[in-house]
Amino acid sequence: MTDTRDSLWALFYENEAYAVDGERIMGRQAAGNSLLRAYAYSSHSNVGVYARNKDCFNDFTSDFSGLLKKGIKKEISYIPWGNPSGISKFGGLYYPAPDISRFINQRFFFNDDSYSIVGVTHTTASEQAINSLIECYTTQLKPWDAIISTSDSVKNSINNLYNQYYEILKDRLGTTKKPNFELPVIPLGVHLDDYNFTDEEKISYRKKLGIKENDIVVLFLGRLSFHAKAHYMPMYIALENVKNNLPDDVDLHLIQTGWFPNPAIEKLYKDDSKTICPSVKCHFLDGRDIDEKKRSYASSDIFLSLVDNFQETFGLTPLEGMASGLPTVVSDWNGYKGTVRDGIDGFRLTTSTMEKGHGYELALMHNLGVDTYDHYIGKASQTVSINIKECIDKISLLSLNKNLRLEMGANAKKRAEDFDWLKIITMYDELKNELDLKRKSNLSDKKSFLPPISIQDPYTFFDDYPTFKLTPKCSVRISNTNKTDLEEFYNLPSISFLDKIAPDIDILRIIYNYIENNNELLVSEIINEFKYDERIIFRSILWLSKYGYVEIVKSNEKK
């Protein structure tokens, strides 16, 4: 077994999963980009990249090199798509999503115990995400494989899914076993240095936005999408009430930093802010601009996120707010439960929704294609209520009590240290070591593996098609039906129209000459003579027979 201590798992890399420079930045992309930076900042000197082609690898090399700190160099290894044996050097492959079954199937042909496969959850609400998790349940994942959940809430939802599926399989097929791959909880992280601001920066940013020294600034940062992230109406309603609780000389500002899906949504946000919270000074900043994002955190007094969507799994932006030293007010929902400590770093607001079993109609409409995913999550979010009165009370309390804001802000910044990416990477290291030990202690188990059912050997799947099979007991003799020179025929465009479609010409010539010199031979005699891989010899004989250079005689029919 290769020593993998000087490296983290090799990364499966496609630019889209890690890029934060596009028009539509999703949470998974922000998380992926942060992970790349963590790889760059870690003490590990080797980075493996499993990429679909060399251009993709070159993109990684260019992007990753720009993340390295001055004077730091790392060895970057290219692992070509379809040839994952090089992953074993790194102990495992990290894929930035949960649908890892395709990699399990690939690995089978290079020894299942050679490395681990590790995926991670982001949103788990979509039909695609659910199907990928179900596929993992029945794929040959092993104890040294893992799907990382970013929060306890996500892990609980996966276990709910798997418990239901187990009951279905038990009822239908008499199943008694459950999968034994790992479902560890490892949160996302933040790079703390990104969120340290001087007093001068804070003052300067506030001035640029027209914010007075004693004004209160509330920040929402994230996608500006009321159907897919958080509906803005409860926030607008709450903040209009908060403004009424403030002294007349104190203005309440709401900064909403992110990006809109389209101009129509942007108009709704801006028009409704004027109608619902006219007393609040609203600012809309572009969250895709790093400077604007920095300005948002530095200018604010309170971070607010009333997420009400089932597709949210962790919630990175409240953690960034905490790292910026802001008291944080959030809905008591999904991953927020594991980051914000109620009454210490800020407040978690009570949420409520439907009882179990009341949402199948919504899910069915999505499954049937009547509702798109956006429509599905938009409808489901309408059944999630966040206590607006609590929000008014907590924001008012923080707005009127500067000492409490500073105390909770300091607690939040200290709490964010637990989520520093270098600490999270240590958790990855610990999981990697645990999975490595399981692989090393289960080497004898490899004989129990069965080929992946979705990758069918055509000679097994279509077993009944031929008259007979070529075996070592068959014999071969010269045919001379084809009078064309072997190499000349081999090079015809219709014969070698795809790379590697024909066996190597040198091997074909050697085998043909050997048969010609011996008149007629058992296939076993050819195998023993040349010591090539048996499959290469079979392919060569079949090719020579296909094109009339030799004739195959069925076993026990040698003349």
Tab-separated table of C-alpha atoms in Angstrom, residues 10-15 36 46-65 74-81 90:
chain	number	residue	atom	x	y	z
A	10	ALA	CA	-6.741	13.648	-5.108
A	11	LEU	CA	-9.322	16.127	-6.410
A	12	PHE	CA	-11.752	15.483	-9.210
A	13	TYR	CA	-11.567	18.780	-11.058
A	14	GLU	CA	-13.967	20.523	-13.398
A	15	ASN	CA	-13.706	24.295	-13.427
A	36	LEU	CA	-9.036	24.726	-3.190
A	46	ASN	CA	1.491	16.880	-3.231
A	47	VAL	CA	-1.815	17.513	-4.995
A	48	GLY	CA	-3.407	14.964	-7.314
A	49	VAL	CA	-5.862	16.077	-9.983
A	50	TYR	CA	-8.216	13.623	-11.687
A	51	ALA	CA	-9.345	15.516	-14.793
A	52	ARG	CA	-11.281	14.651	-17.937
A	53	ASN	CA	-8.525	15.959	-20.219
A	54	LYS	CA	-5.210	17.806	-20.216
A	55	ASP	CA	-6.871	21.180	-20.887
A	56	CYS	CA	-8.919	20.775	-17.715
A	57	PHE	CA	-5.763	19.867	-15.790
A	58	ASN	CA	-3.983	22.918	-17.193
A	59	ASP	CA	-6.889	25.095	-16.009
A	60	PHE	CA	-6.468	23.656	-12.533
A	61	THR	CA	-2.721	24.251	-12.538
A	62	SER	CA	-3.196	27.860	-13.563
A	63	ASP	CA	-5.941	28.562	-11.008
A	64	PHE	CA	-4.267	26.670	-8.180
A	65	SER	CA	-0.868	28.272	-8.694
A	74	LYS	CA	3.532	22.067	-4.504
A	75	GLU	CA	3.855	19.066	-6.763
A	76	ILE	CA	0.739	18.744	-8.931
A	77	SER	CA	0.099	15.342	-10.519
A	78	TYR	CA	-2.176	14.751	-13.508
A	79	ILE	CA	-4.356	11.644	-13.292
A	80	PRO	CA	-6.065	11.091	-16.668
A	81	TRP	CA	-9.799	10.376	-16.812
A	90	PHE	CA	-3.145	9.915	-2.704
